[in-house]
Short mmCIF file of C-alpha atoms and ligand atoms in Angstrom, two decimals:
data_model
loop_
_atom_site.label_atom_id
_atom_site.label_comp_id
_atom_site.label_asym_id
_atom_site.label_seq_id
_atom_site.Cartn_x
_atom_site.Cartn_y
_atom_site.Cartn_z
CA MET T 96 -1.19 30.70 -10.23
CA THR T 97 -1.46 30.59 -6.28
CA THR T 98 0.67 27.68 -5.11
CA THR T 99 2.56 27.25 -1.43
CA ASP T 100 5.83 27.27 -1.07
CA ALA T 101 4.92 23.52 0.60
CA GLU T 102 3.86 22.69 -2.63
CA ARG T 103 6.80 24.50 -4.95
CA ALA T 104 8.90 22.26 -2.66
CA ALA T 105 7.06 19.41 -3.36
CA MET T 106 6.75 19.42 -7.16
CA ARG T 107 10.89 19.66 -6.63
CA ARG T 108 10.93 16.61 -4.96
CA ALA T 109 8.19 14.89 -7.72
CA LEU T 110 10.52 16.10 -10.29
CA THR T 111 13.51 14.02 -8.68
CA LEU T 112 11.19 10.95 -8.11
CA ALA T 113 9.92 11.53 -11.87
CA ALA T 114 13.58 11.15 -13.15
CA ARG T 115 14.19 7.78 -11.11
CA GLY T 116 11.49 6.43 -13.85
CA PRO T 117 12.75 5.07 -17.36
CA ARG T 118 12.60 6.25 -20.49
CA GLY T 119 10.04 4.96 -22.98
CA VAL T 120 6.85 5.04 -24.35
CA ASN T 121 5.36 6.83 -21.30
CA PRO T 122 6.64 9.70 -19.40
CA GLN T 123 8.51 10.17 -16.62
CA VAL T 124 5.75 11.41 -13.75
CA GLY T 125 6.72 11.67 -10.58
CA ALA T 126 3.96 12.33 -7.46
CA VAL T 127 4.22 13.85 -3.79
CA VAL T 128 0.66 13.75 -1.59
CA LEU T 129 0.63 16.50 0.78
CA SER T 130 -1.48 16.42 4.04
CA PRO T 131 -3.69 19.64 4.46
CA SER T 132 -0.89 21.01 6.64
CA GLY T 133 1.57 20.96 3.97
CA GLU T 134 3.85 17.76 5.46
CA ILE T 135 4.88 15.20 2.81
CA ILE T 136 2.56 12.12 3.34
CA ALA T 137 3.30 9.94 0.37
CA GLU T 138 5.57 9.74 -2.86
CA GLY T 139 5.56 8.00 -5.70
CA TRP T 140 7.00 7.47 -9.44
CA HIS T 141 6.11 5.76 -12.44
CA ARG T 142 8.50 2.65 -13.44
CA GLY T 143 7.05 2.41 -17.23
CA ALA T 144 4.76 1.10 -19.41
CA GLY T 145 2.07 -1.42 -17.48
CA THR T 146 2.77 -0.53 -14.35
CA ALA T 147 1.19 2.31 -11.89
CA HIS T 148 1.00 6.00 -12.63
CA ALA T 149 2.76 8.22 -10.19
CA GLU T 150 -0.60 9.19 -8.58
CA VAL T 151 -1.70 5.96 -8.18
CA ASP T 152 2.07 4.41 -6.85
CA ALA T 153 1.60 7.07 -4.03
CA LEU T 154 -1.66 6.68 -3.20
CA SER T 155 -1.15 2.80 -2.78
CA HIS T 156 1.18 3.66 -0.03
CA LEU T 157 -1.49 5.33 1.80
CA THR T 158 -4.61 3.70 4.15
CA PRO T 159 -7.85 4.17 2.88
CA ASP T 160 -9.08 8.18 3.70
CA ALA T 161 -5.64 9.28 4.50
CA ALA T 162 -5.44 11.21 1.24
CA ARG T 163 -8.89 12.74 2.05
CA GLY T 164 -8.72 16.45 2.04
CA ALA T 165 -4.67 15.89 0.71
CA THR T 166 -3.10 17.97 -2.11
CA ALA T 167 -1.79 15.60 -5.00
CA VAL T 168 1.67 17.52 -6.48
CA VAL T 169 2.59 15.59 -10.12
CA THR T 170 4.68 16.71 -12.32
CA LEU T 171 2.13 15.70 -15.48
CA GLU T 172 -1.44 16.48 -15.98
CA PRO T 173 -3.17 13.38 -14.41
CA CYS T 174 -4.65 11.45 -17.25
CA ASN T 175 -8.09 10.68 -17.93
CA HIS T 176 -8.05 7.58 -20.08
CA THR T 177 -8.03 3.90 -19.26
CA GLY T 178 -5.12 2.30 -20.77
CA ARG T 179 -3.28 -0.80 -19.12
CA THR T 180 -4.25 1.35 -16.18
CA GLY T 181 -7.42 2.95 -14.91
CA PRO T 182 -7.44 7.05 -15.00
CA CYS T 183 -5.34 8.84 -12.68
CA SER T 184 -8.26 11.45 -12.47
CA GLU T 185 -10.71 9.06 -11.06
CA ALA T 186 -7.96 7.30 -8.47
CA LEU T 187 -7.63 11.16 -7.14
CA ILE T 188 -11.46 11.78 -6.82
CA ALA T 189 -11.73 8.51 -5.10
CA ALA T 190 -9.23 9.05 -2.70
CA GLY T 191 -10.77 12.22 -1.52
CA ILE T 192 -7.93 14.57 -2.70
CA ALA T 193 -8.92 17.87 -2.69
CA ARG T 194 -6.55 19.74 -4.56
CA VAL T 195 -3.78 18.90 -7.47
CA VAL T 196 -0.96 20.95 -8.54
CA TYR T 197 0.55 19.94 -11.78
CA ALA T 198 3.69 21.19 -13.90
CA VAL T 199 2.77 20.71 -17.72
CA ASP T 200 -0.27 19.76 -19.84
CA ASP T 201 -0.78 16.37 -20.68
CA PRO T 202 -0.61 16.65 -24.98
CA GLY T 203 -1.82 13.05 -25.27
CA GLU T 204 -5.71 13.27 -27.47
CA LYS T 205 -6.42 10.21 -25.48
CA SER T 206 -4.77 11.16 -22.31
CA SER T 207 -5.63 14.36 -21.63
CA GLY T 208 -8.52 16.43 -19.92
CA GLY T 209 -7.94 15.29 -16.56
CA ALA T 210 -7.56 18.64 -14.87
CA THR T 211 -11.45 18.89 -16.62
CA ARG T 212 -12.84 16.02 -14.97
CA LEU T 213 -10.91 16.88 -11.73
CA ARG T 214 -12.10 20.33 -11.74
CA ALA T 215 -15.95 18.81 -12.60
CA ALA T 216 -15.84 16.55 -9.39
CA GLY T 217 -14.81 19.44 -7.43
CA VAL T 218 -10.90 19.42 -7.26
CA ASP T 219 -9.32 22.82 -6.64
CA VAL T 220 -6.61 22.57 -9.63
CA GLU T 221 -3.26 24.31 -10.29
CA SER T 222 -1.39 24.29 -13.61
CA GLY T 223 2.20 25.47 -14.38
CA GLU T 224 4.09 24.98 -11.12
CA LEU T 225 7.80 24.51 -12.27
CA GLN T 226 6.73 23.89 -15.88
CA GLY T 227 10.23 25.00 -17.19
CA ASP T 228 11.98 22.28 -15.31
CA ALA T 229 9.23 19.64 -15.91
CA ARG T 230 9.38 20.50 -19.57
CA ALA T 231 13.18 19.91 -19.62
CA LEU T 232 12.96 16.62 -17.94
CA LEU T 233 9.71 15.65 -20.30
CA HIS T 234 11.45 17.70 -23.42
CA ASP T 235 11.91 14.55 -25.71
CA TRP T 236 8.63 12.65 -24.66
CA LEU T 237 6.78 15.61 -25.36
CA THR T 238 8.44 15.68 -29.15
CA VAL T 239 7.41 12.18 -29.71
CA GLN T 240 3.81 13.42 -28.37
CA GLN T 241 3.83 16.36 -30.92
CA LEU T 242 5.39 14.86 -34.05
CA GLY T 243 4.92 11.56 -33.56
CA ARG T 244 8.31 10.58 -33.92
CA PRO T 245 11.69 11.15 -31.65
CA HIS T 246 13.96 14.06 -31.47
CA VAL T 247 16.51 13.65 -33.83
CA THR T 248 19.96 15.03 -33.96
CA VAL T 249 22.27 14.46 -37.18
CA LYS T 250 25.78 14.56 -36.19
CA TRP T 251 28.68 14.58 -38.58
CA ALA T 252 32.56 14.88 -38.44
CA GLN T 253 34.06 16.89 -41.42
CA SER T 254 37.63 18.79 -42.42
CA LEU T 255 37.55 22.91 -42.52
CA ASP T 256 37.00 22.27 -46.38
CA GLY T 257 33.42 20.35 -45.58
CA ARG T 258 34.76 16.74 -46.64
CA ALA T 259 33.62 13.96 -44.23
CA ALA T 260 36.46 11.32 -45.45
CA ALA T 261 39.31 11.03 -47.84
CA ASP T 262 39.02 10.51 -51.12
CA ASP T 263 39.46 6.45 -50.66
CA GLY T 264 36.19 6.53 -48.03
CA THR T 265 38.67 6.55 -45.05
CA SER T 266 37.22 8.94 -42.45
CA GLN T 267 38.83 7.63 -38.66
CA TRP T 268 39.87 9.67 -37.48
CA ILE T 269 38.98 13.03 -39.11
CA THR T 270 38.93 14.72 -35.47
CA GLY T 271 40.60 14.47 -32.24
CA PRO T 272 40.41 12.26 -28.66
CA VAL T 273 38.31 15.39 -26.91
CA ALA T 274 35.95 15.80 -30.04
CA ARG T 275 35.65 11.74 -29.81
CA ALA T 276 34.80 11.53 -26.30
CA ASP T 277 31.77 14.42 -26.50
CA VAL T 278 30.44 12.52 -29.32
CA HIS T 279 30.54 9.10 -26.83
CA ARG T 280 28.59 11.16 -24.12
CA ARG T 281 26.25 12.46 -26.38
CA ARG T 282 25.83 8.86 -27.98
CA SER T 283 24.92 7.43 -24.06
CA LEU T 284 22.33 10.22 -23.93
CA ALA T 285 20.57 8.74 -26.72
CA ASP T 286 18.01 6.09 -27.07
CA ALA T 287 18.97 4.89 -30.57
CA ILE T 288 22.07 5.37 -32.67
CA VAL T 289 21.40 5.25 -36.44
CA VAL T 290 23.84 4.56 -39.39
CA GLY T 291 23.33 3.60 -42.71
CA THR T 292 24.98 0.50 -44.61
CA GLY T 293 27.44 2.59 -46.41
CA THR T 294 28.97 3.49 -42.98
CA LEU T 295 28.52 -0.29 -41.70
CA LEU T 296 30.50 -1.78 -44.46
CA ALA T 297 33.26 1.11 -44.62
CA ASP T 298 34.13 1.32 -40.77
CA ASP T 299 32.58 -1.41 -39.23
CA PRO T 300 31.52 0.55 -35.83
CA ALA T 301 30.47 -1.07 -32.75
CA LEU T 302 27.80 2.06 -32.23
CA THR T 303 28.37 1.88 -28.70
CA ALA T 304 28.79 4.82 -25.83
CA ARG T 305 32.37 4.38 -24.53
CA THR T 306 34.25 6.57 -22.25
CA PRO T 307 38.03 7.72 -23.03
CA ALA T 308 39.43 4.40 -21.17
CA GLY T 309 37.08 2.24 -23.67
CA ASP T 310 34.88 1.52 -20.92
CA LEU T 311 30.95 1.34 -21.66
CA HIS T 312 28.91 4.10 -20.92
CA ALA T 313 26.12 2.89 -18.17
CA HIS T 314 23.26 3.67 -20.65
CA GLN T 315 23.58 2.47 -24.40
CA PRO T 316 21.71 3.63 -26.87
CA ARG T 317 20.16 0.93 -29.55
CA PRO T 318 22.08 0.50 -32.51
CA VAL T 319 19.81 0.97 -35.97
CA VAL T 320 21.25 0.19 -39.37
CA LEU T 321 19.45 1.25 -42.09
CA GLY T 322 19.43 0.13 -45.99
CA SER T 323 19.19 -3.07 -47.96
CA ARG T 324 22.85 -4.49 -48.04
CA SER T 325 23.04 -7.16 -45.55
CA ILE T 326 25.11 -6.69 -42.46
CA PRO T 327 28.02 -9.12 -42.26
CA VAL T 328 27.73 -12.18 -39.53
CA ASP T 329 31.07 -10.82 -37.63
CA ALA T 330 30.18 -7.12 -38.13
CA ALA T 331 30.75 -5.33 -34.50
CA VAL T 332 27.58 -3.96 -34.16
CA ARG T 333 26.53 -7.29 -33.42
CA ARG T 334 28.28 -7.40 -30.47
CA HIS T 335 26.59 -4.45 -28.84
CA PRO T 336 25.02 -4.75 -25.54
CA GLN T 337 21.31 -3.69 -27.31
CA PRO T 338 19.58 -5.81 -29.74
CA LEU T 339 20.18 -4.48 -33.27
CA LEU T 340 17.51 -3.21 -35.74
CA HIS T 341 17.99 -3.85 -39.24
CA ARG T 342 15.25 -1.66 -41.63
CA PRO T 343 16.18 -2.48 -45.56
CA GLY T 344 13.93 0.29 -46.56
CA ASN T 345 14.79 3.71 -46.88
CA ASP T 346 11.26 5.25 -45.60
CA LEU T 347 13.04 7.36 -42.69
CA ARG T 348 9.60 8.67 -41.37
CA ALA T 349 8.55 4.88 -41.54
CA VAL T 350 11.05 4.32 -39.07
CA MET T 351 10.89 6.67 -36.90
CA ALA T 352 7.39 6.19 -36.59
CA GLU T 353 8.39 2.99 -35.14
CA LEU T 354 11.26 3.64 -33.10
CA ALA T 355 8.74 6.00 -31.45
CA GLU T 356 6.06 2.96 -30.97
CA LEU T 357 9.26 1.44 -29.45
CA GLY T 358 9.80 3.91 -26.47
CA VAL T 359 12.99 5.74 -28.62
CA GLN T 360 12.73 9.36 -27.95
CA ARG T 361 15.96 10.58 -28.94
CA VAL T 362 17.91 9.18 -31.91
CA PHE T 363 21.53 10.17 -32.85
CA VAL T 364 22.40 9.66 -36.63
CA GLU T 365 26.04 9.40 -37.37
CA GLY T 366 25.60 9.37 -40.89
CA GLY T 367 27.44 8.92 -43.26
CA PRO T 368 26.60 11.31 -45.84
CA THR T 369 24.12 9.86 -47.87
CA LEU T 370 21.95 9.01 -44.66
CA ALA T 371 22.64 12.62 -43.11
CA SER T 372 21.68 14.04 -46.49
CA ALA T 373 18.24 12.30 -46.65
CA PHE T 374 17.71 12.77 -42.99
CA VAL T 375 18.03 16.89 -43.69
CA ASP T 376 15.98 16.55 -46.65
CA ALA T 377 13.40 15.06 -45.24
CA GLY T 378 12.99 17.88 -42.43
CA LEU T 379 13.96 15.07 -39.91
CA ALA T 380 17.20 17.16 -38.33
CA ASP T 381 15.55 18.31 -34.95
CA GLU T 382 19.33 19.64 -34.52
CA VAL T 383 22.49 19.49 -36.50
CA LEU T 384 26.31 18.52 -34.62
CA SER T 385 29.36 19.82 -36.84
CA TYR T 386 32.61 18.72 -35.76
CA VAL T 387 35.18 20.58 -37.92
CA ALA T 388 38.39 19.82 -37.52
CA PRO T 389 41.58 21.94 -38.64
CA VAL T 390 42.05 19.73 -41.92
CA LEU T 391 42.06 19.57 -45.57
CA LEU T 392 40.98 16.56 -47.29
CA GLY T 393 39.62 17.60 -50.44
CA GLY T 394 38.01 15.41 -53.18
CA ARG T 395 34.48 14.20 -53.49
CA ARG T 396 33.35 12.99 -50.02
CA LEU T 397 31.31 16.29 -48.80
CA ALA T 398 29.73 15.67 -45.54
CA LEU T 399 26.37 16.26 -47.17
CA GLY T 400 25.18 15.89 -50.58
CA ASP T 401 22.05 16.04 -52.39
CA ILE T 402 19.38 17.61 -49.26
CA GLY T 403 16.88 19.52 -52.08
CA VAL T 404 18.75 22.46 -52.17
CA SER T 405 19.23 23.54 -55.84
CA THR T 406 19.10 27.13 -55.60
CA ILE T 407 20.18 29.80 -52.80
CA THR T 408 16.32 30.71 -51.77
CA GLU T 409 15.82 27.13 -50.80
CA ALA T 410 19.00 26.66 -48.52
CA ARG T 411 18.03 25.37 -45.17
CA ARG T 412 18.93 28.36 -42.49
CA LEU T 413 20.00 27.24 -39.29
CA THR T 414 20.16 29.12 -36.20
CA VAL T 415 23.37 28.51 -34.07
CA VAL T 416 23.01 27.17 -30.59
CA SER T 417 26.55 26.72 -29.50
CA VAL T 418 29.90 27.11 -30.94
CA ASP T 419 32.59 25.11 -28.58
CA ARG T 420 36.62 24.35 -28.60
CA LEU T 421 37.03 20.71 -28.45
CA GLY T 422 41.00 20.15 -28.46
CA ASP T 423 41.94 21.28 -32.20
CA ASP T 424 38.17 21.00 -33.03
CA LEU T 425 35.37 23.22 -32.90
CA LEU T 426 31.82 21.73 -32.69
CA ILE T 427 28.93 23.66 -33.69
CA VAL T 428 25.22 23.04 -32.50
CA ALA T 429 22.37 24.45 -34.81
CA THR T 430 18.74 23.75 -35.06
CA PRO T 431 16.53 24.89 -38.39
CA HIS T 432 14.38 27.91 -38.18
CA ASN T 433 11.23 25.78 -38.78
CA ARG T 434 11.97 22.68 -35.97
CA GLY T 435 9.30 21.09 -35.60
CA GLU T 436 7.04 22.06 -38.21
CA ASN T 437 8.12 19.18 -40.53
N1 NAP W 594 32.71 12.11 -41.05
C1 NAP W 594 32.24 11.02 -40.82
O1 NAP W 594 30.96 11.89 -39.97
C2 NAP W 594 31.45 10.31 -41.35
C3 NAP W 594 30.32 9.20 -40.45
C4 NAP W 594 29.92 8.26 -41.03
C5 NAP W 594 30.68 7.83 -42.29
N2 NAP W 594 31.39 8.21 -42.81
C6 NAP W 594 31.95 8.13 -43.83
O2 NAP W 594 31.21 8.01 -44.87
C7 NAP W 594 31.13 6.88 -45.91
C8 NAP W 594 30.25 6.05 -46.10
O3 NAP W 594 29.03 7.05 -46.72
P1 NAP W 594 27.79 6.19 -47.32
O4 NAP W 594 27.19 7.89 -47.34
O5 NAP W 594 28.22 5.34 -48.55
O6 NAP W 594 27.09 5.75 -45.97
P2 NAP W 594 26.05 5.74 -45.22
O7 NAP W 594 24.87 7.19 -45.41
O8 NAP W 594 26.13 5.16 -43.93
O9 NAP W 594 24.44 4.69 -45.90
C9 NAP W 594 24.31 4.84 -47.41
C10 NAP W 594 23.38 3.68 -47.15
O10 NAP W 594 22.16 3.99 -46.44
C11 NAP W 594 21.15 3.65 -46.99
N3 NAP W 594 19.72 4.32 -46.43
C12 NAP W 594 18.97 3.84 -45.62
N4 NAP W 594 18.06 4.85 -46.01
C13 NAP W 594 18.19 5.51 -47.00
C14 NAP W 594 17.83 6.52 -47.14
N5 NAP W 594 16.41 7.38 -46.93
N6 NAP W 594 18.24 7.64 -48.41
C15 NAP W 594 19.48 7.27 -48.82
N7 NAP W 594 20.25 6.17 -48.54
C16 NAP W 594 19.48 5.58 -47.32
C17 NAP W 594 21.21 3.04 -48.38
O11 NAP W 594 21.70 1.74 -47.95
P3 NAP W 594 21.35 0.59 -49.40
O12 NAP W 594 22.10 0.61 -50.79
O13 NAP W 594 22.04 -0.69 -48.61
O14 NAP W 594 19.81 0.33 -49.47
C18 NAP W 594 22.35 4.01 -48.61
O15 NAP W 594 23.23 3.33 -50.06
C19 NAP W 594 32.37 6.23 -45.44
O16 NAP W 594 33.65 6.46 -45.83
C20 NAP W 594 32.84 6.39 -43.86
O17 NAP W 594 33.74 6.31 -43.55
C21 NAP W 594 32.37 9.70 -42.35
#
């Protein structure tokens, strides 16, 4: 790959612009147009489904012919399909762009092929510039493209002896304030938060992401309740700032696909044990978060129930990503060996 210092700097700028766009069905993309001498002459980013793509947004700031011979630096391969907007590859060709530098290949079945189209039209194309940074920004969107569903984190809090609640079903709070603040911070990074009706009826959770002072985080995950039992009219979750989604069936894959269609890229599953087990059993847990408190509860309320393991050779082996001490508690983050193959 041969790119100039100006192109690399422009890609950094394009990544910053991309992050201004909303998370949703469409990817966050940024674009910068450089003059033949390497100066930035236009910038753009994608503001969500139905609006101009980043390249077209950048070109819209230029007078006709101003982009002739220029270089477009884009965080994602320019698309090659007509959706709600036209193909970006055609817009770049029509504007007279001579060179395109992009970071990540578009994995979309319909939208990919932009680089091939550009090359066929005589445009010089380079890919892979700052690919790692761009992939980090697009990680969850790329997961949706690859798996047809959001990235799923399954979280639970457990006693040292692996219980998620005391024998009478009470579980608030097994862990301390530092661990709970960490949970709320992670909730604020998710697009949806999922619980089963068992947890909803036992704990009446608000399912909001709050600071230790009790204020709402700027971003709130959409609350999702799964299970056939009805949600009480006065349930706290009904006062959530995001619209509540209640799905009575137990087809987790169907619900995950539906959430992806709604633009949900990252799901935080907060249990309880029945639902957490169902996600693990279905191979839908991309990441497991186990908050372990130095407390013993004994009894029947195990953190996980049936996950389809009847003998040790069927054990779900995980790779530990991190172990952190949060106040008196531990947080273990682990991912399955076969992540992404389900
Ligand atoms: N320690 C922790 O981290 C933690 C977290 C949350 C809750 N808890 C505790 O856990 C207890 C509640 O546990 P729980 O297991 O009864 O609650 P749950 O897992 O939240 O809810 C179970 C319900 O989820 C519904 N469901 C939807 N899709 C399903 C599927 N594919 N497979 C299985 N069930 C599905 C079913 O509802 P329907 O029967 O209505 O169809 C099922 O009865 C409470 O004591 C609570 O305090 C602990």
